[in-house]
Short mmCIF file of C-alpha atoms in Angstrom, two decimals:
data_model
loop_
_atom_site.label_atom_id
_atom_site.label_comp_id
_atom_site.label_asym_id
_atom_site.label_seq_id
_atom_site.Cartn_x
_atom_site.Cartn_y
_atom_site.Cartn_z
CA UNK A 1176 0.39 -73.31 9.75
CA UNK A 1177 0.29 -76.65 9.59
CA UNK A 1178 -0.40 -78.91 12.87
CA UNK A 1179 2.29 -80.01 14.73
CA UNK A 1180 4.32 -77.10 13.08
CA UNK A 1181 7.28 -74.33 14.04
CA UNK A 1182 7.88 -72.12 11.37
CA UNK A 1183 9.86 -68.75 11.65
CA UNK A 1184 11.53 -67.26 9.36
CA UNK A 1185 14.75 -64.40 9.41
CA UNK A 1186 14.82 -64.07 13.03
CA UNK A 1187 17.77 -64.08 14.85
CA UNK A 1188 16.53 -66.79 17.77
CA UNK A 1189 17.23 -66.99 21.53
CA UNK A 1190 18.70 -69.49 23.54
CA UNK A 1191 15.03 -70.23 25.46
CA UNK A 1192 13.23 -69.79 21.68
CA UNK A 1193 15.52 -72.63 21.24
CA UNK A 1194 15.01 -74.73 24.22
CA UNK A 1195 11.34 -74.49 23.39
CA UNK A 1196 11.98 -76.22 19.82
CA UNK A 1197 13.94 -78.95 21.17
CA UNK A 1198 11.52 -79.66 23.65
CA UNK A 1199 8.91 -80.07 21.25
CA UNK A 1200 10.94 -82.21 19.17
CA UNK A 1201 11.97 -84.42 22.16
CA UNK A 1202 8.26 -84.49 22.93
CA UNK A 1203 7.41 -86.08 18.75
CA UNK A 1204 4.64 -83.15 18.24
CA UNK A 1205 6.24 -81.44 15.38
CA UNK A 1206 5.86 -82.52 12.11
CA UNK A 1207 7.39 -79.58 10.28
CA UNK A 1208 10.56 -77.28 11.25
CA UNK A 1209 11.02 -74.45 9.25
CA UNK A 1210 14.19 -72.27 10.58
CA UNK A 1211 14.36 -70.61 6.90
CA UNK A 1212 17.21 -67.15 7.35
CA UNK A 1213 16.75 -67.55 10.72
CA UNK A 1214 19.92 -66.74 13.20
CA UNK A 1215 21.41 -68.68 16.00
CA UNK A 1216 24.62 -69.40 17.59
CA UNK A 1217 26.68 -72.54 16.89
CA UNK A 1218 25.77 -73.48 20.01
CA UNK A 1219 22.35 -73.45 19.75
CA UNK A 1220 22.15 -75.03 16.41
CA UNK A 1221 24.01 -78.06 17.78
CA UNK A 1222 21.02 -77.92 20.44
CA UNK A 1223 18.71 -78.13 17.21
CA UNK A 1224 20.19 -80.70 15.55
CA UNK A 1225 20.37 -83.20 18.62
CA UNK A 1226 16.13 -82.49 18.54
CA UNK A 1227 16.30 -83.87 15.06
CA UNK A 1228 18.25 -86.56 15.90
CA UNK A 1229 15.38 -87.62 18.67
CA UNK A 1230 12.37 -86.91 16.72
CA UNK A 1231 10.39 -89.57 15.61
CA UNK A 1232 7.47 -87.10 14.46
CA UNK A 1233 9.37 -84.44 12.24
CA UNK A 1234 9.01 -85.09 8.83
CA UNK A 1235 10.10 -82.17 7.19
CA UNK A 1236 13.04 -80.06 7.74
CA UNK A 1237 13.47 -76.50 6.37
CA UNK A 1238 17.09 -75.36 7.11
CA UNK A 1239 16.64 -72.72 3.74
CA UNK A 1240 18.99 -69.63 3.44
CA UNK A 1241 21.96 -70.01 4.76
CA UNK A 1242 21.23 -71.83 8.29
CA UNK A 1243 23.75 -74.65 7.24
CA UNK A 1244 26.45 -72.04 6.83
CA UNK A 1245 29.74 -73.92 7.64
CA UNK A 1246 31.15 -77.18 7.75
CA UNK A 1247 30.83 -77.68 11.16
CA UNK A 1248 27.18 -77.26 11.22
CA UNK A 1249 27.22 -79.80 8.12
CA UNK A 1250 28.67 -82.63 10.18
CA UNK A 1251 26.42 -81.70 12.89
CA UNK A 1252 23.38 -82.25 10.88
CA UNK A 1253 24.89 -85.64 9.07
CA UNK A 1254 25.25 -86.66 12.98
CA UNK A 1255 21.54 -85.93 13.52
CA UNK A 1256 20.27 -87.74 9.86
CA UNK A 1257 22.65 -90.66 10.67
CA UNK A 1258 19.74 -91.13 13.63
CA UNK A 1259 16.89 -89.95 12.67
CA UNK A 1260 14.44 -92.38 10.97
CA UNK A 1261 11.34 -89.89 10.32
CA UNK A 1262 12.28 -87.16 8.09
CA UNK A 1263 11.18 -87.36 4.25
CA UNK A 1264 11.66 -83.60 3.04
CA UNK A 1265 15.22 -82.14 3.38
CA UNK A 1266 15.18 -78.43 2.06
CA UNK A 1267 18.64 -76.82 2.79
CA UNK A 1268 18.50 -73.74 -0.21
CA UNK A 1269 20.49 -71.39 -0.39
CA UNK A 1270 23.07 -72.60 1.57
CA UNK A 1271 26.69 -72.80 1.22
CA UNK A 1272 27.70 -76.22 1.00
CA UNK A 1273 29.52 -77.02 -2.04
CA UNK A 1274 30.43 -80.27 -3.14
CA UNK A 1275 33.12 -81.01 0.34
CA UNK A 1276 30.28 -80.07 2.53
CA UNK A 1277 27.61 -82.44 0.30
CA UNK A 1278 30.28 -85.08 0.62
CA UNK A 1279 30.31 -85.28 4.35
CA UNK A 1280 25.97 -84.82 4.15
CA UNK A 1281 25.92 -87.81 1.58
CA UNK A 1282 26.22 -90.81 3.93
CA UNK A 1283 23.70 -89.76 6.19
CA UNK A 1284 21.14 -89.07 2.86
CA UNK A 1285 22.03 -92.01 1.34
CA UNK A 1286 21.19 -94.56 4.46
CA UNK A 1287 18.35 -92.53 5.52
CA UNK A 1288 15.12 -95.15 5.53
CA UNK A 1289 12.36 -91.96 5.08
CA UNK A 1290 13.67 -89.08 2.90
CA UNK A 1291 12.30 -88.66 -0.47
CA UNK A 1292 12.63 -84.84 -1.08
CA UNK A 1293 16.17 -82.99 -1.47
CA UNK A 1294 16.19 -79.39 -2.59
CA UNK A 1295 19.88 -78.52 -2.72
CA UNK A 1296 19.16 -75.17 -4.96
CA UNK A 1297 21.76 -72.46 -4.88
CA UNK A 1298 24.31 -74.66 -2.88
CA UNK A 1299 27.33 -73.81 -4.27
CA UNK A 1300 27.45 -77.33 -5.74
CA UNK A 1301 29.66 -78.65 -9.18
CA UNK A 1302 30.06 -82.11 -10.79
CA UNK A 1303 31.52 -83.70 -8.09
CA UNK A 1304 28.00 -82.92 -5.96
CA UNK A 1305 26.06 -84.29 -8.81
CA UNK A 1306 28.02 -87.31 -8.91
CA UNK A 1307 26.57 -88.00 -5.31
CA UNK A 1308 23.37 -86.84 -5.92
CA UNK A 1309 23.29 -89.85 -8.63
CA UNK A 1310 23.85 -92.39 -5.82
CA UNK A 1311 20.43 -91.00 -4.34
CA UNK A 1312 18.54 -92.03 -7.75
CA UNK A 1313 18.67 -96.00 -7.41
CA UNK A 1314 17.86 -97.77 -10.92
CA UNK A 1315 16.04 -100.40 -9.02
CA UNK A 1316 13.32 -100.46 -6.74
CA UNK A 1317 15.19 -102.73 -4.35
CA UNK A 1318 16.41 -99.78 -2.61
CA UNK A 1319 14.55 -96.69 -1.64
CA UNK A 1320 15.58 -93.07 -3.58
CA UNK A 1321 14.74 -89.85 -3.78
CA UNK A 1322 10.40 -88.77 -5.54
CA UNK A 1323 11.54 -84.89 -5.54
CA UNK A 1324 14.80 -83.62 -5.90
CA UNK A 1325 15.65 -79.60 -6.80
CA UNK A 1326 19.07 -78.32 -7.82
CA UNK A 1327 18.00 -74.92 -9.34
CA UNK A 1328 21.05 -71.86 -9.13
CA UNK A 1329 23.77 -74.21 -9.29
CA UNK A 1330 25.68 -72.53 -12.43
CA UNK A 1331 29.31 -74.06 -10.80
CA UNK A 1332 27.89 -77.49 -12.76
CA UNK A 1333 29.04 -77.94 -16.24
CA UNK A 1334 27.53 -79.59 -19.01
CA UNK A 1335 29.31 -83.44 -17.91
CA UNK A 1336 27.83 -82.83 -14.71
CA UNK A 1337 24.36 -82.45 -16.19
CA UNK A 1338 24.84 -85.39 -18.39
CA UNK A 1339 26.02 -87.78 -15.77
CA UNK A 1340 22.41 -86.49 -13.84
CA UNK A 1341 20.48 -87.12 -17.09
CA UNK A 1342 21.62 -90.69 -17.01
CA UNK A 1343 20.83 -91.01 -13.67
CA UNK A 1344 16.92 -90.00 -14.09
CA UNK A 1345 16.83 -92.20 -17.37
CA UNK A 1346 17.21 -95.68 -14.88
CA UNK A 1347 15.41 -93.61 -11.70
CA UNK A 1348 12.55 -95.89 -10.61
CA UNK A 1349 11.25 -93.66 -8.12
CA UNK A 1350 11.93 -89.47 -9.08
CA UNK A 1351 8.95 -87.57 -10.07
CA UNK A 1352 9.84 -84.32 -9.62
CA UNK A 1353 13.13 -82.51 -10.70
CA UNK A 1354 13.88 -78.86 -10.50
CA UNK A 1355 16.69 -77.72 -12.47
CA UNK A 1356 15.25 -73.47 -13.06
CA UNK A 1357 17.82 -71.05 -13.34
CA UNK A 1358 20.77 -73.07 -14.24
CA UNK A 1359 22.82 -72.26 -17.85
CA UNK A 1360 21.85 -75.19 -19.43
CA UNK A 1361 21.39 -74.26 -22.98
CA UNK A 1362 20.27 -76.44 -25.43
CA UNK A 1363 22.94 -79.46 -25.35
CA UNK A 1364 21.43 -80.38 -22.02
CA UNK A 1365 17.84 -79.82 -22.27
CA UNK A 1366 18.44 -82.77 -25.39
CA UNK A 1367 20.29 -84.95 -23.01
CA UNK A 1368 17.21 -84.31 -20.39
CA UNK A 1369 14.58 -84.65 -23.59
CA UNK A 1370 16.34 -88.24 -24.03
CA UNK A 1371 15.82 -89.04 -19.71
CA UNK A 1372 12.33 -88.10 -20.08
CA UNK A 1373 11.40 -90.17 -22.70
CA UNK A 1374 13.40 -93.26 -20.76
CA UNK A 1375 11.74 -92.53 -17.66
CA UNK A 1376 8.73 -94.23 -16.16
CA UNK A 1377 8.45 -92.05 -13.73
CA UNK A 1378 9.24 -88.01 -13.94
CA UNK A 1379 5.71 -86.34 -13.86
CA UNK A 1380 7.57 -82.96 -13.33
CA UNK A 1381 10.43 -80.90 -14.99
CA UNK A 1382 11.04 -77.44 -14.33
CA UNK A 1383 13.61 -75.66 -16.89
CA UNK A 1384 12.40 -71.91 -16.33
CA UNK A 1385 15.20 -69.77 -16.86
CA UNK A 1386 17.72 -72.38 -18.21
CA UNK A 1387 19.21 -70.36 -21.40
CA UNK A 1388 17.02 -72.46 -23.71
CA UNK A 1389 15.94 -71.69 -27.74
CA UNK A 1390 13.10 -73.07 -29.99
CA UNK A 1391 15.99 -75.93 -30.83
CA UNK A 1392 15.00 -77.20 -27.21
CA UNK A 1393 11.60 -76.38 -27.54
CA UNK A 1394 11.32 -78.31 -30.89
CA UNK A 1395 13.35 -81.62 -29.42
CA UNK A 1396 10.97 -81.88 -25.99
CA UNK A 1397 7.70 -81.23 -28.53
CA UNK A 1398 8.81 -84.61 -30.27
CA UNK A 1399 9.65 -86.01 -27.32
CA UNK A 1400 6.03 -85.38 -25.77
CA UNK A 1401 4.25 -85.92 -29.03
CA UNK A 1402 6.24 -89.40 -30.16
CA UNK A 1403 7.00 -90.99 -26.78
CA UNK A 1404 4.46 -92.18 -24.02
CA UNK A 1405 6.10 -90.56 -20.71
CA UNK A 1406 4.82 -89.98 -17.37
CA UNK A 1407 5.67 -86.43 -17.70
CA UNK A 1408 2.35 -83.87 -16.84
CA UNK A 1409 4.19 -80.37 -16.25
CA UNK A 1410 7.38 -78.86 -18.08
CA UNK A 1411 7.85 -75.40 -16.79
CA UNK A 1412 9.71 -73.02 -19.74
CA UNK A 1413 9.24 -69.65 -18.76
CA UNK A 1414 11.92 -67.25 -19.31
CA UNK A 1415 13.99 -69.11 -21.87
CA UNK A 1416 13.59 -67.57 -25.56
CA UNK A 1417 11.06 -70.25 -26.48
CA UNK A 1418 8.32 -69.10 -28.82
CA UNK A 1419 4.82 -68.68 -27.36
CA UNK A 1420 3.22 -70.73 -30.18
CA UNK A 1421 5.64 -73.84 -29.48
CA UNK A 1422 5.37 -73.48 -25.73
CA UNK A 1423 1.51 -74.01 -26.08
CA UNK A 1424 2.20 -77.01 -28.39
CA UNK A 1425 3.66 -78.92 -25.74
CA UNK A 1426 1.37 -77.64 -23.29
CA UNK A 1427 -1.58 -78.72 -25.40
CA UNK A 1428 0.06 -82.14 -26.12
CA UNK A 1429 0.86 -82.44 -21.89
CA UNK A 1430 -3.04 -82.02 -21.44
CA UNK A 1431 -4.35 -84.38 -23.68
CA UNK A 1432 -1.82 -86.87 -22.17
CA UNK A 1433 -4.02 -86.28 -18.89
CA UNK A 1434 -6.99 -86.05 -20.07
CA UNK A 1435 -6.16 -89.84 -21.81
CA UNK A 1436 -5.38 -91.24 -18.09
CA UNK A 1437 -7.73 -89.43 -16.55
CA UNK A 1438 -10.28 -91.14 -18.99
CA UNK A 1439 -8.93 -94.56 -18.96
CA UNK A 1440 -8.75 -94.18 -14.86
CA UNK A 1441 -12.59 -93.73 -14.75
CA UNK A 1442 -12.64 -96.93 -16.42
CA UNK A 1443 -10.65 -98.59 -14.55
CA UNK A 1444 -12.91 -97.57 -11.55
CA UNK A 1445 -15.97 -98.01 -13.61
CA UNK A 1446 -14.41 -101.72 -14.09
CA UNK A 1447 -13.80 -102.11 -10.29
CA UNK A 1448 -17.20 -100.98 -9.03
CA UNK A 1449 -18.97 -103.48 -11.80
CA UNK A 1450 -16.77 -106.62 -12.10
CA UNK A 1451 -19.38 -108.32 -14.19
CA UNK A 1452 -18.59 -105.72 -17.21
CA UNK A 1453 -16.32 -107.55 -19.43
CA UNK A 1454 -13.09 -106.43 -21.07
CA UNK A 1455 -13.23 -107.31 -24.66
CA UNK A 1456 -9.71 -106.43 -25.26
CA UNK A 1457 -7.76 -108.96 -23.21
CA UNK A 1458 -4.45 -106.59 -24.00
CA UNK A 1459 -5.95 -103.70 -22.67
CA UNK A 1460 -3.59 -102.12 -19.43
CA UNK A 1461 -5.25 -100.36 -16.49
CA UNK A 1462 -3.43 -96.98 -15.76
CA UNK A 1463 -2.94 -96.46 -11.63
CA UNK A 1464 -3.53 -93.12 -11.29
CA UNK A 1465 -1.99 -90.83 -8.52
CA UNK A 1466 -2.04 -87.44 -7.19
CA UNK A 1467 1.15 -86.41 -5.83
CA UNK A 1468 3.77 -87.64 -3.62
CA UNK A 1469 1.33 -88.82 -1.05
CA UNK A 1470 0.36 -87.72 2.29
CA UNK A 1471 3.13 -88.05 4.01
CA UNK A 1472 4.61 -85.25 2.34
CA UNK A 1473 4.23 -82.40 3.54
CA UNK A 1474 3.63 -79.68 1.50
CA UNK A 1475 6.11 -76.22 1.64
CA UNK A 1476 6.80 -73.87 -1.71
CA UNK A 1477 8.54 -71.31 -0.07
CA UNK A 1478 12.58 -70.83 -0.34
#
């Protein structure tokens, strides 16, 4: 485990388990809270959610399968986000919100000073979730947004819905990683995402496994990779009825991308540690490379 971290998973958790959490939350030595298919009484969960609202240490919150199981316990932890200032990683999967539970969560997410993760994956959600989950991609960098957001399993969003998201991640300034896997996209929508990628200046990572996609999608993101400079390093495609040989196209074309930056960032460094070498190409950009979405966030796969 990580330090400064309480994870338990599908347990059903007593009132003193409980006391013990908030405690440590009160006391700003937990940095990660992982409840994921855990049990507890409404009672207790309101006891939970007024130790997130004190922490100024947690930074990651793992309420995954079907903690947040009401609406009650939605506007509890909107009450909780509306004070806390700490938390960057919200993962609530699997759990039943749907868009009317979303739209009492989004004021909380969309003031919060810290958060830069969302996974809302199998949440019940449809176009009128997505339409809030825009708000939470700012076109500017005047105003902070979400780096990683994850919507896989939400099949109640239709093809508008997608659209209005792909606009959204055109103008993001700040998402890097979106997870849209096991979704019926098909191949109308992986165009309209082929079209954000190649606008964006940012998305490093798109996962489309399982998303009901052909070699027609395949073909469009190849000349999308191989025509356009993006950001993008990863696009997952497994289990769609893409080709083998045109899956390895892309991936080839993804690598050489990186190997490019990683060459022209050992320059750059090359440049910085001798400042008497001179440039003879006055036009010539340096590339900032980075490695993820930092330090301060932490790092959880599980669902």
């Amino acid at each position: 485990m990580l330090p400064g971290s309480i994870q338990i998973s599908g347990e059903s958790l007593s009132g003193a388990e409980i006391r013990d959490i908030c405690e440590s939350l009160r006391e700003n030595s937990v940095r990660l809270l992982s409840l994921r298919g855990c049990q507890l009484s409404e009672r207790d969960f309101g006891h939970v959610c007024r130790g997130v609202a004190e922490s100024r240490s947690l930074a990651q919150l793992n309420l995954n399968l079907g903690i947040v199981s009401n609406i009650n316990r939605v506007k509890q932890l909107a009450e909780a986000l509306k004070t806390n200032r700490s938390v960057q990683s919200l993962f609530l999967h699997g759990s039943p919100l749907t868009d009317a539970g979303l739209a009492l969560l989004n004021p909380a997410l969309s003031i919060h000073p810290s958060l830069v993760a969302l996974d809302l994956g199998d949440c019940m959600l449809g176009d009128e979730g997505i339409n809030l989950i825009c708000g939470l991609l700012p076109p500017d960098g005047a105003k902070s947004g979400l780096k990683e957001l994850t919507l896989s399993a939400n099949p109640g969003i239709t093809s508008k819905g997608w659209g209005r998201l792909a606009i959204a991640v055109a103008h993001s300034s700040q998402l890097r990683v979106l997870n849209l896997d096991y979704n019926p996209l098909g191949d109308q929508v992986a165009g309209m995402l082929a079209v954000a990628v190649a606008s964006s200046r940012t998305l490093e990572v798109l996962d489309l496994e399982g998303t009901g996609l052909t070699n027609q999608s395949a073909q469009t993101l190849l000349d999308m990779v191989e025509n356009y400079p993006t950001a993008l390093r990863t696009l997952i495609l497994a289990e769609n009825n893409i080709s083998p040989e045109l899956q390895q196209q892309i991936s080839d074309l993804l690598s050489e991308g990186e190997e490019e930056e990683e060459t022209e960032a050992h320059e750059v460094t090359a440049r910085e540690k001798n400042p008497w070498i001179c440039q003879n190409n006055s036009s010539s950009q340096m590339v900032l490379m980075t490695s993820g979405l930092g330090d301060s966030l932490l790092a959880e796969t599980e669902m």
